[in-house]
Coordinates of C-alpha atoms and ligand atoms in Angstrom, one line a residue:
M29 CA 19.9 -18.4 -12.1
R30 CA 22.2 -15.6 -11.0
L31 CA 25.9 -16.4 -10.7
T32 CA 28.5 -14.9 -8.4
L33 CA 31.5 -13.0 -9.9
E34 CA 33.9 -15.8 -8.7
E35 CA 31.8 -18.4 -10.5
I36 CA 32.0 -16.3 -13.7
F37 CA 35.7 -15.8 -13.3
D38 CA 36.3 -19.5 -12.8
E39 CA 34.3 -20.4 -15.9
F40 CA 36.1 -17.8 -18.0
A41 CA 39.5 -18.9 -16.9
D42 CA 38.9 -22.4 -18.2
L43 CA 37.7 -21.4 -21.7
D44 CA 39.6 -20.4 -24.8
R45 CA 38.8 -17.1 -26.5
Q46 CA 36.0 -18.3 -28.7
D47 CA 34.3 -20.3 -26.0
Q48 CA 34.5 -17.2 -23.7
S49 CA 32.4 -15.3 -26.3
L50 CA 29.9 -18.2 -26.4
Y51 CA 29.9 -18.3 -22.6
L52 CA 28.8 -14.6 -22.6
L53 CA 25.8 -15.7 -24.7
E54 CA 25.1 -18.5 -22.2
L55 CA 25.2 -16.1 -19.3
G56 CA 22.6 -14.1 -21.2
D57 CA 20.4 -17.2 -21.6
G58 CA 20.4 -17.8 -17.9
L59 CA 19.5 -14.2 -16.9
P60 CA 15.9 -13.9 -15.5
E61 CA 13.7 -11.7 -17.7
L62 CA 12.6 -8.3 -16.5
E63 CA 8.8 -8.0 -16.1
D64 CA 7.0 -6.1 -18.9
A65 CA 5.9 -3.3 -16.5
A66 CA 9.5 -2.3 -16.0
R67 CA 10.3 -2.1 -19.7
T68 CA 9.4 1.6 -19.8
E69 CA 11.0 4.5 -21.6
Q70 CA 12.1 5.9 -18.2
N71 CA 14.1 2.8 -17.4
K72 CA 15.8 2.6 -20.7
V73 CA 19.6 3.0 -20.8
H74 CA 20.6 5.4 -23.5
G75 CA 23.7 5.0 -25.6
C76 CA 23.2 1.2 -26.2
Q77 CA 23.0 -0.3 -29.6
S78 CA 20.3 -2.6 -28.4
Q79 CA 17.4 -1.9 -26.1
V80 CA 18.3 -2.1 -22.4
W81 CA 16.1 -1.5 -19.4
L82 CA 17.7 -1.2 -16.0
I83 CA 16.2 -0.6 -12.5
T84 CA 17.6 -0.8 -9.0
Q85 CA 15.8 -2.1 -5.9
V86 CA 17.1 -0.8 -2.6
D87 CA 16.4 -2.5 0.7
G88 CA 16.1 0.6 2.8
G89 CA 16.3 4.4 3.0
N90 CA 19.7 4.9 4.6
E91 CA 23.4 4.7 3.6
Y92 CA 23.6 1.0 4.6
A93 CA 20.8 0.0 2.2
R94 CA 21.9 -2.6 -0.3
F95 CA 21.3 -2.4 -4.0
T96 CA 19.9 -5.1 -6.4
I97 CA 20.2 -4.3 -10.0
V98 CA 17.7 -5.9 -12.4
A99 CA 18.1 -5.3 -16.1
D100 CA 17.2 -6.9 -19.4
S101 CA 17.9 -6.4 -23.1
D102 CA 16.7 -7.6 -26.4
S103 CA 20.3 -8.8 -27.2
N104 CA 21.7 -11.9 -25.6
I105 CA 25.3 -10.8 -25.5
V106 CA 24.1 -7.7 -23.6
R107 CA 22.1 -9.9 -21.3
G108 CA 25.4 -11.7 -20.6
L109 CA 27.0 -8.3 -19.8
I110 CA 24.1 -7.5 -17.5
A111 CA 24.7 -10.8 -15.7
I112 CA 28.3 -9.7 -15.0
L113 CA 27.1 -6.2 -13.8
E114 CA 24.6 -7.8 -11.5
A115 CA 27.2 -10.1 -10.1
A116 CA 29.5 -7.2 -9.5
Y117 CA 27.1 -4.7 -8.0
N118 CA 24.3 -6.6 -6.3
G119 CA 24.4 -6.6 -2.5
K120 CA 26.5 -3.5 -2.3
T121 CA 25.6 -0.2 -0.7
A122 CA 25.5 3.0 -2.8
R123 CA 28.8 4.1 -1.5
E124 CA 30.4 0.7 -2.2
I125 CA 29.0 0.9 -5.8
L126 CA 30.5 4.3 -6.3
E127 CA 33.9 3.2 -5.0
Y128 CA 33.9 -0.1 -6.9
D129 CA 36.5 -0.5 -9.6
I130 CA 34.3 -2.1 -12.2
D131 CA 36.9 -1.6 -14.9
S132 CA 39.2 -4.1 -13.1
I133 CA 36.4 -6.7 -13.6
F134 CA 36.1 -5.9 -17.3
R135 CA 39.9 -6.2 -17.6
R136 CA 40.0 -9.5 -15.7
L137 CA 37.4 -10.9 -18.0
N138 CA 39.2 -9.4 -21.0
L139 CA 35.9 -8.0 -22.3
Q140 CA 37.7 -5.9 -24.9
Q141 CA 38.2 -9.1 -26.8
H142 CA 34.7 -10.2 -26.8
I143 CA 32.6 -7.1 -27.5
T144 CA 32.7 -4.4 -30.1
P145 CA 33.4 -0.7 -29.3
Q146 CA 29.7 0.1 -29.7
R147 CA 28.8 -2.6 -27.2
R148 CA 31.5 -1.2 -24.9
N149 CA 29.9 2.2 -25.1
G150 CA 26.6 0.5 -24.2
L151 CA 28.2 -1.2 -21.3
R152 CA 29.6 2.1 -20.1
G153 CA 26.1 3.5 -20.4
M154 CA 24.7 0.8 -18.1
V155 CA 27.5 1.4 -15.6
D156 CA 26.9 5.2 -15.7
Q157 CA 23.2 4.5 -15.1
V158 CA 24.0 2.4 -12.0
L159 CA 26.4 5.0 -10.7
K160 CA 23.8 7.7 -11.3
L161 CA 21.1 5.7 -9.3
A162 CA 23.6 5.2 -6.5
R163 CA 24.4 8.9 -6.4
M164 CA 20.7 9.7 -6.4
H165 CA 20.2 7.4 -3.4
L166 CA 23.0 9.1 -1.5
G167 CA 21.7 12.5 -2.5
K168 CA 18.2 11.6 -1.2
I169 CA 19.5 10.5 2.2
G170 CA 21.9 13.4 2.4
G171 CA 25.0 11.2 2.5
P172 CA 28.3 12.3 0.8
E173 CA 29.7 10.4 -2.2
P174 CA 32.9 8.5 -1.4
N175 CA 34.9 10.1 -4.2
V176 CA 33.6 13.5 -3.2
V177 CA 34.5 15.8 -0.3
R178 CA 32.8 18.9 0.7
Q179 CA 34.3 22.3 0.5
V180 CA 33.8 24.8 3.2
A181 CA 33.4 27.9 1.0
G182 CA 36.2 30.4 1.4
D183 CA 38.0 28.4 4.2
A184 CA 41.4 27.5 2.8
R185 CA 42.5 25.5 5.8
S186 CA 39.6 23.2 5.9
V187 CA 39.8 22.6 2.2
R188 CA 43.4 21.6 2.5
E189 CA 42.6 19.2 5.3
L190 CA 39.8 17.7 3.3
S191 CA 41.5 17.1 0.1
S192 CA 44.9 16.0 1.4
G193 CA 44.0 12.6 2.7
G194 CA 42.0 9.8 1.2
S195 CA 40.8 8.8 4.6
H196 CA 38.9 12.1 4.9
A197 CA 37.2 11.5 1.6
S198 CA 34.2 9.7 2.9
E199 CA 33.7 11.7 6.1
P200 CA 30.6 13.8 6.1
Q201 CA 31.4 17.5 6.4
S202 CA 29.1 20.3 7.6
A203 CA 29.3 22.5 4.6
P204 CA 26.2 24.5 3.9
N205 CA 27.3 25.6 0.4
G206 CA 29.6 22.7 -0.2
I207 CA 30.6 21.6 -3.7
G208 CA 31.7 18.2 -4.8
I209 CA 35.4 17.8 -5.6
L210 CA 37.7 14.9 -6.4
N211 CA 39.5 12.4 -4.3
V212 CA 43.0 13.4 -5.6
D213 CA 44.8 10.6 -4.0
N214 CA 42.8 8.1 -6.0
I215 CA 43.4 10.0 -9.1
R216 CA 47.1 10.5 -8.7
R217 CA 47.6 6.8 -8.2
Q218 CA 46.4 6.4 -11.8
F219 CA 49.1 8.5 -13.2
P220 CA 52.4 6.6 -13.1
V221 CA 54.6 9.6 -13.9
L222 CA 53.3 11.5 -10.9
C223 CA 54.1 8.6 -8.6
R224 CA 57.7 8.2 -9.6
M225 CA 60.5 9.4 -7.4
L226 CA 62.8 12.1 -8.6
R227 CA 66.5 12.2 -7.9
S228 CA 65.7 14.5 -4.9
G229 CA 63.6 11.7 -3.4
S230 CA 60.4 13.8 -4.0
R231 CA 57.6 13.3 -6.4
P232 CA 57.1 15.8 -9.2
I233 CA 54.7 18.7 -8.6
F234 CA 53.4 19.0 -12.1
L235 CA 51.9 22.4 -12.8
D236 CA 52.1 22.6 -16.5
S237 CA 49.1 20.7 -17.7
G238 CA 48.1 23.7 -19.8
A239 CA 51.0 22.7 -22.1
S240 CA 50.4 19.0 -21.9
A241 CA 48.6 16.9 -19.4
Q242 CA 49.9 13.6 -18.0
K243 CA 48.3 10.3 -19.0
P244 CA 46.4 7.9 -16.8
Q245 CA 47.4 4.2 -16.8
C246 CA 44.4 3.3 -18.8
V247 CA 45.5 5.5 -21.7
I248 CA 49.1 4.1 -21.6
D249 CA 47.7 0.6 -21.4
K250 CA 45.5 1.2 -24.4
E251 CA 48.3 2.4 -26.6
R252 CA 50.3 -0.6 -25.5
E253 CA 47.4 -3.0 -26.1
V254 CA 46.9 -1.8 -29.7
E255 CA 50.6 -2.0 -30.5
E256 CA 51.0 -5.4 -28.9
Q257 CA 47.8 -7.1 -29.8
Y258 CA 46.2 -6.0 -33.1
F259 CA 48.0 -3.1 -34.7
A260 CA 47.3 -2.6 -38.4
N261 CA 46.6 0.3 -40.6
A262 CA 43.0 1.6 -40.3
H263 CA 40.5 1.4 -43.2
R264 CA 42.8 -0.8 -45.2
G265 CA 42.6 -4.6 -44.6
T266 CA 39.6 -6.8 -43.7
Y267 CA 41.8 -9.4 -42.1
Q268 CA 41.4 -10.0 -38.3
F269 CA 43.7 -7.2 -37.2
G270 CA 42.3 -4.8 -39.8
Q271 CA 38.7 -5.4 -38.6
R272 CA 39.7 -4.9 -35.0
I273 CA 41.6 -1.7 -35.6
D274 CA 38.7 -0.3 -37.6
E275 CA 36.3 -1.1 -34.8
E276 CA 38.6 0.5 -32.2
F277 CA 39.4 3.6 -34.4
E278 CA 35.7 4.2 -35.1
G279 CA 34.8 3.3 -31.6
A280 CA 37.1 6.1 -30.4
R281 CA 35.4 8.5 -32.8
T282 CA 32.0 7.6 -31.3
A283 CA 33.3 8.0 -27.7
I284 CA 34.7 11.4 -28.6
S285 CA 31.4 12.5 -30.3
R286 CA 29.6 11.4 -27.1
F287 CA 32.0 13.4 -25.0
L288 CA 31.2 16.5 -27.0
N289 CA 27.6 15.7 -27.4
A290 CA 28.0 15.9 -31.1
P291 CA 25.1 15.0 -33.3
S292 CA 27.1 12.1 -34.8
A293 CA 30.5 10.5 -35.1
S294 CA 30.8 11.9 -38.6
N295 CA 31.1 15.4 -37.2
I296 CA 34.4 14.3 -35.6
V297 CA 37.6 14.6 -37.7
F298 CA 40.9 13.2 -36.4
T299 CA 43.7 15.7 -36.8
P300 CA 47.2 15.9 -35.5
G301 CA 46.2 18.6 -33.0
T302 CA 44.6 22.0 -32.4
T303 CA 47.1 24.0 -34.6
I304 CA 46.5 21.8 -37.6
G305 CA 42.7 21.8 -37.0
L306 CA 42.5 25.6 -36.9
N307 CA 44.7 25.9 -40.0
M308 CA 42.4 23.4 -41.8
I309 CA 39.4 25.6 -41.0
A310 CA 41.2 28.9 -41.9
S311 CA 42.4 27.5 -45.2
G312 CA 39.8 24.9 -46.1
W313 CA 36.7 26.9 -45.1
G314 CA 38.1 30.4 -44.9
R315 CA 39.6 30.7 -48.4
K316 CA 36.4 29.6 -49.8
H317 CA 34.1 31.9 -47.8
V318 CA 36.0 35.0 -46.8
Q319 CA 36.2 37.6 -49.6
A320 CA 37.9 41.0 -50.0
G321 CA 36.2 43.5 -47.7
D322 CA 35.0 40.9 -45.2
E323 CA 36.0 41.0 -41.6
I324 CA 37.5 38.3 -39.4
L325 CA 36.9 38.9 -35.7
T326 CA 39.2 37.5 -33.0
S327 CA 40.9 38.7 -29.8
I328 CA 44.3 39.7 -28.6
M329 CA 44.2 36.9 -26.0
E330 CA 44.4 34.2 -28.7
H331 CA 47.2 31.6 -28.8
H332 CA 49.2 32.0 -32.0
A333 CA 47.5 28.9 -33.4
N334 CA 44.2 30.9 -33.4
F335 CA 45.7 34.2 -34.5
V336 CA 48.3 33.7 -37.2
P337 CA 46.1 31.5 -39.5
W338 CA 43.4 34.2 -39.5
Q339 CA 46.0 36.9 -39.9
Q340 CA 47.3 35.1 -43.0
L341 CA 43.8 34.5 -44.3
A342 CA 43.0 38.2 -44.0
K343 CA 46.1 39.1 -45.9
D344 CA 45.5 36.5 -48.6
R345 CA 41.8 37.5 -49.1
G346 CA 42.0 41.2 -48.6
A347 CA 39.9 41.0 -45.5
T348 CA 40.3 42.9 -42.2
L349 CA 41.3 41.3 -39.0
K350 CA 39.5 42.9 -36.0
L351 CA 39.9 42.4 -32.3
I352 CA 37.3 42.3 -29.6
P353 CA 38.5 44.8 -26.9
L354 CA 39.4 43.5 -23.5
T355 CA 38.2 44.8 -20.1
S356 CA 40.9 45.9 -17.7
D357 CA 40.8 42.5 -15.9
G358 CA 41.4 40.6 -19.1
R359 CA 37.9 39.6 -20.2
L360 CA 36.3 40.1 -23.6
D361 CA 34.5 43.4 -23.3
M362 CA 31.0 42.3 -24.4
D363 CA 29.6 45.8 -24.1
Q364 CA 31.9 46.8 -27.0
L365 CA 31.2 43.7 -29.1
D366 CA 28.8 45.5 -31.4
S367 CA 31.5 48.0 -32.3
V368 CA 33.5 45.2 -33.9
L369 CA 30.9 42.5 -34.8
T370 CA 29.3 43.8 -38.0
K371 CA 27.4 42.5 -41.0
R372 CA 30.8 42.1 -42.6
T373 CA 32.1 39.7 -40.0
R374 CA 32.4 36.3 -41.8
V375 CA 34.2 34.5 -39.0
L376 CA 34.5 34.9 -35.3
A377 CA 37.5 32.9 -34.2
I378 CA 37.8 32.8 -30.4
T379 CA 39.4 30.7 -27.7
G380 CA 37.2 28.9 -25.1
M381 CA 39.7 29.7 -22.4
S382 CA 42.9 31.8 -22.6
N383 CA 46.1 29.9 -22.1
M384 CA 47.7 32.9 -20.5
L385 CA 45.0 34.9 -18.7
G386 CA 42.9 31.8 -17.8
T387 CA 39.8 33.8 -19.0
V388 CA 36.8 31.7 -19.8
N389 CA 34.9 33.3 -22.7
P390 CA 31.1 33.3 -22.9
I391 CA 30.9 31.1 -26.0
R392 CA 27.1 30.6 -26.0
E393 CA 26.5 34.4 -25.9
L394 CA 29.2 35.0 -28.5
V395 CA 27.6 32.4 -30.8
Q396 CA 24.2 34.0 -30.4
R397 CA 25.5 37.4 -31.2
A398 CA 27.6 36.1 -34.2
R399 CA 24.5 34.3 -35.5
A400 CA 22.6 37.6 -35.7
V401 CA 25.2 38.9 -38.3
G402 CA 25.6 35.5 -40.0
A403 CA 29.2 34.9 -38.9
C404 CA 30.7 31.5 -38.6
V405 CA 32.0 30.7 -35.1
V406 CA 35.3 28.8 -34.7
V407 CA 36.3 27.9 -31.1
D408 CA 39.8 27.1 -30.1
G409 CA 39.0 24.5 -27.5
A410 CA 42.6 23.6 -26.6
Q411 CA 42.3 24.8 -23.1
S412 CA 38.6 24.8 -22.5
V413 CA 37.7 21.2 -23.7
P414 CA 39.8 19.5 -21.0
H415 CA 38.5 21.6 -18.2
L416 CA 34.9 22.8 -18.9
P417 CA 31.9 20.7 -19.6
L418 CA 30.9 21.3 -23.2
D419 CA 27.9 20.6 -25.4
V420 CA 28.5 21.5 -29.0
I421 CA 24.8 21.3 -29.9
A422 CA 23.7 23.5 -27.0
D423 CA 26.5 26.0 -27.7
D424 CA 25.8 25.8 -31.4
V425 CA 29.4 26.4 -32.4
D426 CA 30.3 25.9 -36.1
F427 CA 33.8 24.5 -35.6
L428 CA 35.8 23.5 -32.6
A429 CA 39.4 22.3 -32.5
F430 CA 41.4 20.7 -29.6
S431 CA 44.4 18.5 -28.9
G432 CA 44.5 15.1 -27.3
H433 CA 47.7 15.7 -25.3
K434 CA 46.0 18.4 -23.1
L435 CA 43.1 16.0 -22.4
Y436 CA 45.1 13.3 -20.7
G437 CA 45.6 11.6 -24.1
P438 CA 48.5 11.1 -26.4
T439 CA 50.4 13.7 -28.5
G440 CA 50.0 13.7 -32.3
V441 CA 46.2 13.5 -32.3
G442 CA 43.5 16.1 -32.0
I443 CA 39.9 16.7 -33.0
L444 CA 38.2 19.0 -35.4
Y445 CA 34.5 19.1 -34.8
G446 CA 32.3 20.7 -37.4
K447 CA 28.6 21.0 -37.9
S448 CA 27.6 18.8 -40.8
E449 CA 26.8 21.6 -43.2
R450 CA 30.1 23.4 -42.4
L451 CA 32.1 20.2 -43.0
E452 CA 30.3 19.8 -46.2
E453 CA 31.2 23.3 -47.5
M454 CA 34.8 23.1 -46.3
D455 CA 37.5 22.0 -48.7
P456 CA 40.2 19.5 -47.7
I457 CA 43.7 21.0 -47.7
I458 CA 45.6 17.7 -47.6
F459 CA 45.0 15.2 -50.5
G460 CA 45.9 11.6 -50.9
G461 CA 44.8 8.1 -49.8
H462 CA 41.5 7.4 -48.1
M463 CA 39.9 10.9 -48.5
I464 CA 38.9 10.4 -52.2
S465 CA 35.7 9.1 -53.7
E466 CA 37.1 8.8 -57.2
V467 CA 40.5 9.6 -58.8
R468 CA 40.7 10.1 -62.5
I469 CA 43.6 11.5 -64.6
A470 CA 41.7 14.7 -65.2
A471 CA 40.1 15.3 -61.8
S472 CA 39.2 13.7 -58.5
S473 CA 36.3 13.8 -56.1
W474 CA 36.2 13.5 -52.3
S475 CA 34.5 11.2 -49.8
A476 CA 32.1 12.7 -47.4
A477 CA 33.3 14.0 -44.0
P478 CA 35.1 12.9 -41.9
A479 CA 37.1 10.8 -44.4
K480 CA 37.4 13.9 -46.7
F481 CA 39.7 15.4 -44.1
E482 CA 41.6 12.3 -43.1
A483 CA 44.1 11.8 -46.0
G484 CA 46.9 9.3 -45.5
T485 CA 47.6 7.2 -42.5
M486 CA 46.1 8.7 -39.3
P487 CA 47.7 8.6 -35.8
I488 CA 45.7 5.4 -35.3
V489 CA 47.1 4.3 -31.9
Q490 CA 46.9 7.8 -30.5
A491 CA 43.3 8.3 -31.8
I492 CA 42.2 5.1 -30.1
A493 CA 43.9 6.1 -26.9
L494 CA 42.3 9.5 -27.1
G495 CA 38.9 7.7 -27.0
T496 CA 40.1 6.0 -23.8
A497 CA 41.1 9.4 -22.4
T498 CA 37.7 10.9 -23.0
E499 CA 36.1 7.9 -21.3
W500 CA 38.4 8.4 -18.4
V501 CA 37.4 12.1 -18.2
Q502 CA 33.8 11.2 -18.3
R503 CA 34.2 8.6 -15.7
T504 CA 36.0 11.0 -13.4
G505 CA 33.4 13.6 -14.2
L506 CA 34.3 16.7 -16.2
E507 CA 32.1 18.8 -13.9
S508 CA 33.9 17.5 -10.8
I509 CA 37.2 18.1 -12.5
H510 CA 36.1 21.7 -13.2
Q511 CA 34.9 22.3 -9.7
H512 CA 38.1 20.8 -8.3
E513 CA 40.3 23.0 -10.5
Q514 CA 38.2 26.1 -9.6
L515 CA 38.9 25.4 -5.9
L516 CA 42.6 25.0 -6.5
T517 CA 42.6 28.2 -8.5
K518 CA 40.9 30.1 -5.8
L519 CA 43.3 28.9 -3.2
A520 CA 46.4 29.5 -5.3
M521 CA 45.2 33.0 -6.4
A522 CA 44.6 34.0 -2.8
Q523 CA 48.1 32.8 -1.7
L524 CA 49.9 34.1 -4.8
Q525 CA 48.4 37.5 -4.4
A526 CA 50.0 37.8 -1.0
V527 CA 53.5 37.5 -2.5
P528 CA 55.3 40.9 -2.4
G529 CA 55.7 42.5 -5.8
I530 CA 53.6 40.0 -7.7
T531 CA 51.3 40.8 -10.6
V532 CA 48.7 38.1 -11.3
Y533 CA 47.2 38.5 -14.8
G534 CA 43.6 37.9 -15.8
P535 CA 40.2 38.0 -14.1
D536 CA 38.8 36.7 -10.8
V537 CA 38.0 33.0 -10.3
A538 CA 34.4 33.4 -11.4
H539 CA 35.6 34.3 -14.9
R540 CA 38.6 32.0 -15.3
G541 CA 39.7 28.4 -15.3
G542 CA 42.8 26.7 -13.8
I543 CA 45.5 28.7 -15.3
I544 CA 47.4 31.4 -13.4
T545 CA 50.1 33.6 -15.0
F546 CA 52.2 36.1 -13.0
R547 CA 55.3 38.1 -12.7
I548 CA 57.2 39.0 -9.6
D549 CA 59.0 42.4 -9.6
G550 CA 62.8 42.1 -10.0
I551 CA 62.7 38.4 -11.0
H552 CA 62.9 37.1 -14.5
P553 CA 60.2 34.4 -15.2
E554 CA 62.9 32.1 -16.5
D555 CA 65.0 32.4 -13.3
L556 CA 61.9 31.8 -11.3
A557 CA 61.0 28.7 -13.2
A558 CA 64.5 27.4 -12.8
M559 CA 64.3 27.9 -9.0
L560 CA 60.9 26.3 -8.9
D561 CA 62.4 23.3 -10.8
Q562 CA 65.1 23.0 -8.2
Q563 CA 62.2 22.4 -5.7
D564 CA 60.6 19.8 -8.1
V565 CA 57.8 22.2 -9.0
F566 CA 57.3 22.2 -12.8
A567 CA 56.0 25.5 -14.1
R568 CA 56.3 27.2 -17.5
H569 CA 57.8 30.5 -18.4
G570 CA 57.9 32.5 -21.6
H571 CA 55.3 34.2 -23.8
H572 CA 53.1 31.0 -24.0
C573 CA 52.6 31.6 -27.7
T574 CA 50.7 34.7 -27.0
M575 CA 53.1 37.5 -28.1
P576 CA 50.4 40.0 -29.0
L577 CA 48.8 39.6 -25.5
H578 CA 52.2 40.0 -23.8
S579 CA 52.9 43.1 -25.8
Y580 CA 49.5 44.5 -24.9
L581 CA 50.3 43.8 -21.2
G582 CA 53.7 45.4 -21.6
V583 CA 55.7 42.3 -20.7
S584 CA 57.9 40.0 -22.6
A585 CA 57.5 36.9 -20.5
T586 CA 55.6 35.5 -17.5
T587 CA 55.5 32.4 -15.3
R588 CA 52.4 30.2 -15.7
I589 CA 51.0 27.4 -13.5
S590 CA 48.1 25.3 -14.7
F591 CA 46.0 22.7 -13.0
A592 CA 44.5 19.3 -13.9
A593 CA 42.4 16.7 -12.1
Y594 CA 45.5 15.3 -10.3
N595 CA 46.7 18.5 -8.7
S596 CA 46.1 18.9 -5.0
T597 CA 46.2 21.6 -2.3
D598 CA 49.6 20.0 -1.4
D599 CA 50.9 21.1 -4.8
I600 CA 49.9 24.6 -4.0
A601 CA 51.7 24.4 -0.7
A602 CA 54.8 23.1 -2.5
L603 CA 54.5 25.9 -5.1
M604 CA 54.3 28.5 -2.3
N605 CA 57.3 27.0 -0.5
A606 CA 59.3 26.9 -3.8
I607 CA 58.4 30.6 -4.5
E608 CA 59.7 31.5 -1.0
F609 CA 62.9 29.6 -1.7
A610 CA 63.2 31.4 -5.1
L611 CA 62.6 34.8 -3.6
K612 CA 65.4 34.2 -1.0
K613 CA 67.8 33.0 -3.6
L614 CA 67.1 35.5 -6.3
M615 CA 66.4 38.6 -4.3
R616 CA 69.8 38.3 -2.6
R617 CA 71.6 39.0 -5.8
Ligands
PLP24 N1 45.3 27.1 -28.5 C1 45.5 27.2 -27.2 C2 44.6 28.0 -26.4 C3 46.6 26.5 -26.7 O1 46.8 26.6 -25.3 C4 47.4 25.7 -27.5 C5 48.6 25.0 -26.9 O2 49.1 25.4 -25.9 C6 47.1 25.6 -28.8 C7 46.1 26.3 -29.3 C8 47.9 24.7 -29.7 O3 47.8 23.4 -29.4 P1 48.7 22.3 -30.1 O4 50.2 22.7 -29.9 O5 48.4 21.0 -29.4 O6 48.4 22.3 -31.6

């Protein structure tokens, strides 16, 4: 017998925690079985611990057609979860399914308490499958997705109209080459800090996500949940809190490994952030494998975090630091790569996306070329991971480091991804509790990765919330976030380039991400940033930790704006008004 959501809510409300878990099992018992013919490989939901098959039946070929989800599993708890999904989704149209806030149902039922992180990932896999089938249906009938609006290529005015109002979001647009972008209003509502009123009575126009992104409510809630409900140290106690925290901590590792498409969770090391991750690689791997006479290849566009550690390593080991030349528009000059990538190159350390020029580097091609000379490729993903879909297996990178706080997650936590063999050959540089296999008076030995690199107490709460952040990004859709940011970048570049006396650094939109750095003749970037701030537009000024690049460009400082999923065309309008205000104020002097 299939129950309605309200019936399920009523039952849950009357039960204590233990009985609620039993009730999930009971729900599973009551779920009708899926016929054998439907238990095919094609209908399997991937990412679940147990076997799950899921199909949808649609009662028509138009946008009003209603969906029925039919699914089954070899696990009864999962069958219970399926019963909830069926109650939530059945009878809805594809568009309603895509708009539906399924997480609010999970929160109301407090599913966190009843299922393990692995099961939660499986549940997410089922939800993703349903959303995918709903999207496919809309794609087939040519209807737009509700969270998606259509861009009229190159028409700034129509783009602004489309993305400024939620009510436009579901209206079909006649865009022959349209791309899907986000419903920013929906997204912004999830970021409390962006909804708060400033003293001026306006909301903040936050254009500094390249430094640190804001956090959605679900990330803030997760940190709070851990602190309030089951905080304990990780990998220490087996009491109730200890067990729960371990599940959550390792669940976050699994979520992050999925996000990167890493081979396994053991390729994911929690670190305090990109800087420490890159230093761990330069010291732990570099000191062991880079010898006198070897070469380390990097570029002048690197953040100091991916420049200084290699510079130090080169000095320590008697190696040579070499730079890939740049083209005049601030891209890596791939035609000149062979002049610097040689048989002596041991490491190629390169940023996925420049935090100053916005340049997106061709990582896959760089890896292929580096492989040919046997070099190890280290990618600084601080800027690229939050904005560009990534697949560490397809890209074949050896190491990748990034920070949680640029990925809508907390500060104090980051990730070092390494191929298994690279992590194995890398030495730890921090020693202490948890990372050891055996400690004797004469010598000690280490655990396998990732524990080998996680000495001492980890940023546990932050790591768990980073898992939540990556799930948020996946739910929102990294590809959509990327497309949306590209659109904003294109609009902002076009408008900025019309400002008299401006120099915008870096390549065209086809070769960059959502970072735009510029200078306006006669105005110091610090003064400009202060004037923008007066208009509640938050932008960054300075050398952005890229002093070699600034020297190369012949400037000491610049102003930088950077976009994230929550920025809108209204923010660009506010920026342009604020620049006009600044020009009037500062040019008068
Ligand atoms: N690399 C790049 C490209 C960055 O933009 C940043 C931060 O701005 C870093 C590395 C350093 O990141 P963190 O300060 O989180 O260690």
